[in-house]
Tab-separated table of C-alpha atoms in Angstrom:
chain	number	residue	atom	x	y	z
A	71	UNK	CA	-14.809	0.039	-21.259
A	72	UNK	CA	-11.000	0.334	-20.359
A	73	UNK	CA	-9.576	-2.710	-18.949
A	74	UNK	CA	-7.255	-2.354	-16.067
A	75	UNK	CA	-4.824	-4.962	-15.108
A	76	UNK	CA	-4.644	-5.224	-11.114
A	77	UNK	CA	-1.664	-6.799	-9.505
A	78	UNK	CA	-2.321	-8.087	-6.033
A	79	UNK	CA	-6.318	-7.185	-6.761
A	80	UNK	CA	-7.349	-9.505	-3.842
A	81	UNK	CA	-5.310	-7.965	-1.462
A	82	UNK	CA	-5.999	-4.952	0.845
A	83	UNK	CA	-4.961	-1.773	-1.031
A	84	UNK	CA	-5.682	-3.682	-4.716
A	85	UNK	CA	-9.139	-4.939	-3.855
A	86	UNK	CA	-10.053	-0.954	-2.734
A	87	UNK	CA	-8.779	0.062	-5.861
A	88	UNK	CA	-10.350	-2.556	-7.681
A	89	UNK	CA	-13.729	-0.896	-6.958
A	90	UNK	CA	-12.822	2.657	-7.218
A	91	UNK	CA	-12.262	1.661	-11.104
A	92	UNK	CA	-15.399	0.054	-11.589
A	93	UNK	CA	-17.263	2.619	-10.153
A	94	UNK	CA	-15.374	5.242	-12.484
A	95	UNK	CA	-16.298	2.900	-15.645
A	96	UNK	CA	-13.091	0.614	-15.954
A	97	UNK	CA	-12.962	-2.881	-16.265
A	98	UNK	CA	-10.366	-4.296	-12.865
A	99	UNK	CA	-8.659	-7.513	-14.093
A	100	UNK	CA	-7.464	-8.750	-10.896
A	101	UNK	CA	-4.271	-10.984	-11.179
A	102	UNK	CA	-3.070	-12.415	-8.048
A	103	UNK	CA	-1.789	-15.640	-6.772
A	104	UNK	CA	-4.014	-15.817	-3.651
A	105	UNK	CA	-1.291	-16.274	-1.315
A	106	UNK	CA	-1.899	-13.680	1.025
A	107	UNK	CA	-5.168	-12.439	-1.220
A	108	UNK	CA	-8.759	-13.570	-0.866
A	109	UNK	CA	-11.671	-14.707	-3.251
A	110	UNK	CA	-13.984	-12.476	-1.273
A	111	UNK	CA	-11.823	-9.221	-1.929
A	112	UNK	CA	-12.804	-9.978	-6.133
A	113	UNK	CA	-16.334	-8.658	-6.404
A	114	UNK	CA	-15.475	-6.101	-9.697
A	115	UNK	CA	-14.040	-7.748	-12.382
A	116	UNK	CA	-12.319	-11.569	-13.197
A	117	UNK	CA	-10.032	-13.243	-11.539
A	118	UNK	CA	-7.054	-14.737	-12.840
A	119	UNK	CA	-5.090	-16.938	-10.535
A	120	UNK	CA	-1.458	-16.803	-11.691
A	121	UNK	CA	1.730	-15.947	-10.388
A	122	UNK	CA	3.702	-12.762	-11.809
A	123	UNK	CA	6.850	-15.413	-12.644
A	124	UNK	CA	4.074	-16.764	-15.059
A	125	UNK	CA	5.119	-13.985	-17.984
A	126	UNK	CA	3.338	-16.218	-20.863
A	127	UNK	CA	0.141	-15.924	-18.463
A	128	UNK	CA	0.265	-12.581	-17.889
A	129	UNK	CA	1.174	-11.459	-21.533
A	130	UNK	CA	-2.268	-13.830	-22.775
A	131	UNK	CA	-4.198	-12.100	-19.959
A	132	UNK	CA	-3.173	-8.477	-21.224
A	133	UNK	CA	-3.987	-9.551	-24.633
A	134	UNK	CA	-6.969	-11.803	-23.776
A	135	UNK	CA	-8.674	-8.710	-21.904
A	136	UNK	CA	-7.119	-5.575	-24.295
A	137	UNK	CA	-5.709	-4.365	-21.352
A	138	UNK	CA	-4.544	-0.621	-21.578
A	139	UNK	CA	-2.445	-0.235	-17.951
A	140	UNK	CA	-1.167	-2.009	-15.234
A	141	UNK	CA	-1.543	-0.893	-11.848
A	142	UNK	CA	0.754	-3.269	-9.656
A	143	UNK	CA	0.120	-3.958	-5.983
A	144	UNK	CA	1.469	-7.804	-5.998
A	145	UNK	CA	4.824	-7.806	-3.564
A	146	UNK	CA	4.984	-9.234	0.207
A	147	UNK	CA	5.164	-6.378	2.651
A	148	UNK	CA	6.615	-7.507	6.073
A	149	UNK	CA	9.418	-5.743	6.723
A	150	UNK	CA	10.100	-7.469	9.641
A	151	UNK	CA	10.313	-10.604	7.832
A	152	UNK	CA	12.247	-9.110	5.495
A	153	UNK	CA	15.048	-8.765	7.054
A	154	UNK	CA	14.923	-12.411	8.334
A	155	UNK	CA	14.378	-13.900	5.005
A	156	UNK	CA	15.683	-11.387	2.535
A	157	UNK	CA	15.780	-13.881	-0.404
A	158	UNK	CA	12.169	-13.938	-0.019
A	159	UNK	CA	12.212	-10.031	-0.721
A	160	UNK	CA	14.592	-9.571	-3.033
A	161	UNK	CA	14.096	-12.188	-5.433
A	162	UNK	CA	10.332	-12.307	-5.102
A	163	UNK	CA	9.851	-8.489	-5.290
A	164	UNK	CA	12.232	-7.550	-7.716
A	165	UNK	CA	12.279	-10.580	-10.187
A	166	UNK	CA	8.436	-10.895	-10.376
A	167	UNK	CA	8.086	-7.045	-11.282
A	168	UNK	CA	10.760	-7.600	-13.810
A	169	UNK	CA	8.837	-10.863	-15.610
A	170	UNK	CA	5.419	-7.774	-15.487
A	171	UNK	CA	7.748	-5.314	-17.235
A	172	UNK	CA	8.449	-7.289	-19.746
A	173	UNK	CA	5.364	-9.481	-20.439
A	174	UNK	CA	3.933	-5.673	-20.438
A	175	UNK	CA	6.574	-4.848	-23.233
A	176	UNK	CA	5.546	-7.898	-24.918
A	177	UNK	CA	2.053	-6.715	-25.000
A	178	UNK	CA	2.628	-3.867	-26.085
A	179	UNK	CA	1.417	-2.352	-22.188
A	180	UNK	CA	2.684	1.457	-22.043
A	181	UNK	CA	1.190	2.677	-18.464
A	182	UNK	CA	2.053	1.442	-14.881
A	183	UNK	CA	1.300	2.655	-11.578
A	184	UNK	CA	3.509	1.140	-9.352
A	185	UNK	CA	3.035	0.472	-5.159
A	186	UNK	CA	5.797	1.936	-3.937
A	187	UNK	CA	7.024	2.821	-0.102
A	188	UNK	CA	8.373	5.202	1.914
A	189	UNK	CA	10.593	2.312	3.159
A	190	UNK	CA	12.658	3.317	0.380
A	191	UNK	CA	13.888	6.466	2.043
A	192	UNK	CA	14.765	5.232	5.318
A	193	UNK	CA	15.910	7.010	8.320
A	194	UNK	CA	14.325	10.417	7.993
A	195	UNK	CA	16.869	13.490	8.016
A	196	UNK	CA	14.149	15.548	7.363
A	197	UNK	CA	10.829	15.504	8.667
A	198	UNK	CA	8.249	16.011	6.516
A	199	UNK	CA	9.545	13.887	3.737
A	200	UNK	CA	9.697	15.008	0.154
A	201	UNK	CA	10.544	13.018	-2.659
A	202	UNK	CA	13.799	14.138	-2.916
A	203	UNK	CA	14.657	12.927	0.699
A	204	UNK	CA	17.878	10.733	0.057
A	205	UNK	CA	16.985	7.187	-0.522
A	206	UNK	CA	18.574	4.738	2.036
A	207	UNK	CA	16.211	1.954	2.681
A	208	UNK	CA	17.421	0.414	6.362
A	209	UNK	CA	15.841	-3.506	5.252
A	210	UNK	CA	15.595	-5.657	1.905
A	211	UNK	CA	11.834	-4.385	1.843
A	212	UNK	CA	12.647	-0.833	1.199
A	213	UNK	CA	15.463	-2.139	-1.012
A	214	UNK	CA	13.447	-3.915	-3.534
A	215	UNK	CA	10.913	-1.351	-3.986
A	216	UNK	CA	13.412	1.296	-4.761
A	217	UNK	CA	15.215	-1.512	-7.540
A	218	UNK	CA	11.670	-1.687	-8.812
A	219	UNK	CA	11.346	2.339	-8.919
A	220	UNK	CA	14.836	2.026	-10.878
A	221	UNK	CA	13.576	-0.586	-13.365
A	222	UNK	CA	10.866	1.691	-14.037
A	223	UNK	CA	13.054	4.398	-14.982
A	224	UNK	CA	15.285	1.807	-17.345
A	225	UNK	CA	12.438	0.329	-19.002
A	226	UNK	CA	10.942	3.785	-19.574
A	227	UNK	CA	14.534	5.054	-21.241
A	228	UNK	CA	14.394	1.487	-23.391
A	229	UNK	CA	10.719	0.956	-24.157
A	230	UNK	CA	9.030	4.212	-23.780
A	231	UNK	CA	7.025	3.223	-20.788
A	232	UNK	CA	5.375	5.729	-18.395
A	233	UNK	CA	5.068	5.323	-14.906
A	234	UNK	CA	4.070	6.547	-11.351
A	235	UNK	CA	5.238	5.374	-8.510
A	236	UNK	CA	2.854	5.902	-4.943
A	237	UNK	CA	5.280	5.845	-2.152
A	238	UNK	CA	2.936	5.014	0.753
A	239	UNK	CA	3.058	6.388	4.265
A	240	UNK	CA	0.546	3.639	6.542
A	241	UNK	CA	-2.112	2.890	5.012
A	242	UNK	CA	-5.018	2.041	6.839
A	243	UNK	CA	-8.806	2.009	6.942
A	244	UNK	CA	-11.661	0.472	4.947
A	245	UNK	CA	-14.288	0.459	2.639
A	246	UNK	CA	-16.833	2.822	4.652
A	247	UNK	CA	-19.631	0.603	2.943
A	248	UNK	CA	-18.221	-2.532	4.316
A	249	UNK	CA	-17.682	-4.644	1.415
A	250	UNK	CA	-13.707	-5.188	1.685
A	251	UNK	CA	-11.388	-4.598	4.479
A	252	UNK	CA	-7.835	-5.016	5.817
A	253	UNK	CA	-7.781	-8.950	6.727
A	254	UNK	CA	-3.544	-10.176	6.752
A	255	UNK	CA	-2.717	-13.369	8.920
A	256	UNK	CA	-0.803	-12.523	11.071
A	257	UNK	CA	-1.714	-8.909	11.212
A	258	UNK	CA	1.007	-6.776	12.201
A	259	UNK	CA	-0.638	-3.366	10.675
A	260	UNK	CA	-1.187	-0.917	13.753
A	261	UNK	CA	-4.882	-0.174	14.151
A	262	UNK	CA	-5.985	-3.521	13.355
A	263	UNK	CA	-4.010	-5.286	16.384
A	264	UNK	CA	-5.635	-2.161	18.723
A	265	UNK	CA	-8.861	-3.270	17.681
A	266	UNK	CA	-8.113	-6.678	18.119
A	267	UNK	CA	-6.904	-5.495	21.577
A	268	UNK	CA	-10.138	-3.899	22.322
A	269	UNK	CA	-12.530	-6.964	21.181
A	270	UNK	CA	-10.155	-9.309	23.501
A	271	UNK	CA	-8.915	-11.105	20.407
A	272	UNK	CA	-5.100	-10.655	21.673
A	273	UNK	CA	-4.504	-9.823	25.372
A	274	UNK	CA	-3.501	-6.498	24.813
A	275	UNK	CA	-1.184	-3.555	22.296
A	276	UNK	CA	2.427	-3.695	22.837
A	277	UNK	CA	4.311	0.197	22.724
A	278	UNK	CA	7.021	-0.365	21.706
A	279	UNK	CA	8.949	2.727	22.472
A	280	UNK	CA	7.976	5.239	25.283
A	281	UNK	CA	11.128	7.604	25.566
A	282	UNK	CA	10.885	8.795	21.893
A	283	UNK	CA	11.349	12.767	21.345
A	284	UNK	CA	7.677	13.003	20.169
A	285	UNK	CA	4.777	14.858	22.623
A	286	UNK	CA	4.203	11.604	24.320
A	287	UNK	CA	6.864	9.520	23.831
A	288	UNK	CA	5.969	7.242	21.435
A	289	UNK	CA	6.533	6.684	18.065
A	290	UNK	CA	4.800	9.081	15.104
A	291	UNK	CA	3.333	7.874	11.821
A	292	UNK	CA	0.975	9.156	8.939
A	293	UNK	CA	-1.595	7.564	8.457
A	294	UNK	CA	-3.773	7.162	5.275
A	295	UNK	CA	-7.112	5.435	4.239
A	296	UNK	CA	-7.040	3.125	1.601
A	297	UNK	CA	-10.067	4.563	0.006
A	298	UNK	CA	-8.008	8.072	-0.540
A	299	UNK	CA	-5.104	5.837	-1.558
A	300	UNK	CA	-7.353	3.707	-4.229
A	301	UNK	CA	-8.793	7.444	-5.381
A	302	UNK	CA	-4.782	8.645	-5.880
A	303	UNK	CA	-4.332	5.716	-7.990
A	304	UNK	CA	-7.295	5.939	-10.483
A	305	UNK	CA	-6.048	9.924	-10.882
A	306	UNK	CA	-2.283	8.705	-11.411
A	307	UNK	CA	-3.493	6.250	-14.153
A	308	UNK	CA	-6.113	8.483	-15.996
A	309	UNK	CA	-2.852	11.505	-15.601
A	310	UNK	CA	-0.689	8.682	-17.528
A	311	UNK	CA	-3.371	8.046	-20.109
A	312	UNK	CA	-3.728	11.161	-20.952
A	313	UNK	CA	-0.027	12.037	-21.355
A	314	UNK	CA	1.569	12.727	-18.175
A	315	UNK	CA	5.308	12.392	-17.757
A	316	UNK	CA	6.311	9.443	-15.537
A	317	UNK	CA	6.805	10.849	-11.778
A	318	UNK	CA	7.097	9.073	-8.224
A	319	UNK	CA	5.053	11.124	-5.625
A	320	UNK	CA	4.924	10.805	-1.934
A	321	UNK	CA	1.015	10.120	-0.480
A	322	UNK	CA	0.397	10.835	2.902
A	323	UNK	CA	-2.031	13.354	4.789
A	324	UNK	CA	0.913	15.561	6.469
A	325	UNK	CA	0.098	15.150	9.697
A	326	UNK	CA	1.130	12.470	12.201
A	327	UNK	CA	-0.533	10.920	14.928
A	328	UNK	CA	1.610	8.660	18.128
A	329	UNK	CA	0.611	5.480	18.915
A	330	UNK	CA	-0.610	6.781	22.254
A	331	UNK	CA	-3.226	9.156	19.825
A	332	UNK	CA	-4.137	6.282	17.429
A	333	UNK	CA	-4.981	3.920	20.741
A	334	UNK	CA	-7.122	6.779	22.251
A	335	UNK	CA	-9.205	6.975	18.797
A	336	UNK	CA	-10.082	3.440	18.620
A	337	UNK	CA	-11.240	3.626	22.207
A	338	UNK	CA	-13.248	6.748	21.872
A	339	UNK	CA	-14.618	5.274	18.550
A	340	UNK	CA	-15.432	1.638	20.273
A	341	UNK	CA	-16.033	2.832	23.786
A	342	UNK	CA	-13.949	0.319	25.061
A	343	UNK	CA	-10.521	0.355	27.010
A	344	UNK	CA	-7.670	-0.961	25.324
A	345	UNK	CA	-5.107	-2.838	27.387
A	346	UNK	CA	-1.392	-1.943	26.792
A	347	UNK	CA	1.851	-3.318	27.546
A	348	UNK	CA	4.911	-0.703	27.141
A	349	UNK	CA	7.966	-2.080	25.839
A	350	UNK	CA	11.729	-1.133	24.880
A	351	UNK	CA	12.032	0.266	20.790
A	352	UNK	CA	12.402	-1.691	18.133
A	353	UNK	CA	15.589	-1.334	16.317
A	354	UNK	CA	15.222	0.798	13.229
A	355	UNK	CA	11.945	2.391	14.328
A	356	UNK	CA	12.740	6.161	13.877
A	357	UNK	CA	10.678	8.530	15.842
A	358	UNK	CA	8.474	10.041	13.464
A	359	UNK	CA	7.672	9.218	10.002
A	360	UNK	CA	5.506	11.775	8.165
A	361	UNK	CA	4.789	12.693	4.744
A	362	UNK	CA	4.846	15.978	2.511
A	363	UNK	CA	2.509	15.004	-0.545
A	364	UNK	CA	2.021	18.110	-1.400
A	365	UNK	CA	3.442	17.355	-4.933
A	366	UNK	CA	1.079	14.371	-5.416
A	367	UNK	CA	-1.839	17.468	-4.418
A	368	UNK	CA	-0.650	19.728	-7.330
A	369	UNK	CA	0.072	17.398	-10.348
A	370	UNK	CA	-3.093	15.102	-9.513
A	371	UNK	CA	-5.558	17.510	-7.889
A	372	UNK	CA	-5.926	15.441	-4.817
A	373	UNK	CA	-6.871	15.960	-1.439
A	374	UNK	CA	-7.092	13.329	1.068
A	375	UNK	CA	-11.033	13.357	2.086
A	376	UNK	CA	-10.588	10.892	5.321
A	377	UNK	CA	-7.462	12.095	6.776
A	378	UNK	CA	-9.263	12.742	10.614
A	379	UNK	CA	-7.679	9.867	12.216
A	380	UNK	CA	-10.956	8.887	14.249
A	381	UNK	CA	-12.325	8.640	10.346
A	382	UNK	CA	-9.881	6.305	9.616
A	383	UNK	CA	-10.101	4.173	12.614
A	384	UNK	CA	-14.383	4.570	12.476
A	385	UNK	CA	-14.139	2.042	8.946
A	386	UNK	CA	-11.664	-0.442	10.335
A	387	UNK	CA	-13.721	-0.488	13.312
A	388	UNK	CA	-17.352	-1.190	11.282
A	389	UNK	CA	-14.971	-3.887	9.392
A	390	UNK	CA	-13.789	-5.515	12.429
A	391	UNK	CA	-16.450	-5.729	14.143
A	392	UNK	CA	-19.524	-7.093	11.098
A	393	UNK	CA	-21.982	-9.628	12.060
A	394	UNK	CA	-20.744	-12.029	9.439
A	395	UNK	CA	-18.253	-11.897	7.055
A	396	UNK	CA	-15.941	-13.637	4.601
A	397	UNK	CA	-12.550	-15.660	5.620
């Protein structure tokens, strides 16, 4: 069995991932620090509690476990903190990918699939975005993730490394069996806070943005579910393994849905009303955000299977909304 090392494997998008390896026959060696992560989210493999500065730990761990790729989730992901505290970012981000390169150099690691963003394109001039859209990342967020993208690239050139790097759209979602789910504090992800906004957790959504040029005013995004991201990155690795030249690929569904649409589906899928508050736009919020992955379709034979946005919103309902579960 082919060991896998998992960065951030206790957080949303690594825990989902986690399992889709085990399930295809790998061995998820979940390194995380457990600062935003949780215990719960580590039901397919170790743990190893260790922080990516650690590059002694994580060299002994790849050795320790015969580790044969890296698939690395571990950054923080506000961007709205970001750009309050963009030390935090930029030296966190960048500097702890750079100790993983090189304890994976050290260990003589060749394959890493990287969580990237599509923060680091910025303002859209062009909408869908393809992975050639320029790169002009509008907050420290995007920023580090396209230095990381860049280090890849270097290290590749120096070391012979090959890499893939997932530039996300939103994901969202959850397991559909109900094992893991999306669980950040404070949540500022989208369809969670709706939900919350429907159970009476928080008083009600805030729009930010009504007088967008979009069919209803408000602001556009593409939306993806984890699961179909977790299935991308077992194909990017087993692509790698196999020989694949090192690529950075867009993953999305293509098609967009308002805030206004995304609101609607988690009230036809709860059958409740949600309350809403409209509000002016946020600064740097551009109107509509959507992805062209049709390259990430061709080289990895992919095809998102829960891309119906009431699909989507249907798991992180059943999540939300358990009898009992972890904290």
């Amino acid at each position: 069995m082919k060991s896998i090392l998992v960065t951030g494997g206790a957080g949303y998008i690594g825990s989902h991932t986690a399992k889709a390896l085990a399930k295809a026959g790998y061995q998820p060696i979940v390194y995380d620090n457990l600062s935003k992560g949780h215990r719960w989210a580590v039901q397919w493999g170790p743990l190893v509690v260790g922080d990516l500065s650690n590059r002694a730990l994580l060299r002994e761990t790849m050795q320790a476990h015969d580790v044969s790729a890296v698939m690395h989730f571990a950054s923080h992901i506000e961007v709205g903190e970001s750009m309050t505290n963009p030390f935090k970012y930029l030296h966190a981000n960048v500097d702890a990918s750079l100790h993983l390169l090189e304890a994976m150099q050290e260990a003589g690691v060749r394959h890493i699939v990287f969580s990237s963003t599509a923060a680091i394109y910025g303002d859209p001039v062009q909408v869908p975005m393809v992975e050639s859209h320029p790169q002009a990342p509008v907050n420290p967020y995007g920023e580090a993730k396209r230095f990381v993208e860049r280090s890849l690239h270097w290290y590749a050139q120096a070391h012979g490394l090959s890499w893939t790097a997932l530039r996300y759209f939103n994901a969202s979602g959850a397991d559909p069996e109900g094992q893991i789910g999306e669980q950040h504090d404070p949540e500022s992800h989208l369809i969670p806070r709706i939900i919350y906004a429907a159970l009476g957790k928080q008083k009600a959504i805030s729009i930010f943005g009504t007088d967008y040029p979009t069919p209803d005013g408000t602001a556009v995004r593409d939306y993806i579910h984890v699961v179909d991201l977790a299935d991308v990155h077992l194909k990017a690795i087993e692509r790698l393994a196999s020989g694949g030249e090192s690529i950075a690929l867009n993953l999305g569904t293509g098609h967009g849905h308002s805030v206004r649409e995304v609101i609607a589906s988690v009230e036809r899928v709860s059958g409740r009303k949600v309350p809403v508050v409209e509000a002016p736009r946020r600064a740097g919020d551009p109107p509509v955000l959507v992805a062209d992955s049709t390259l990430a379709q061709q080289i990895l034979s992919w095809t998102p299977q829960h891309a119906a946005i009431d699909d989507i919103v249907g798991t992180a309902w059943k999540w939300h909304t358990r009898p009992a579960g972890p904290s």
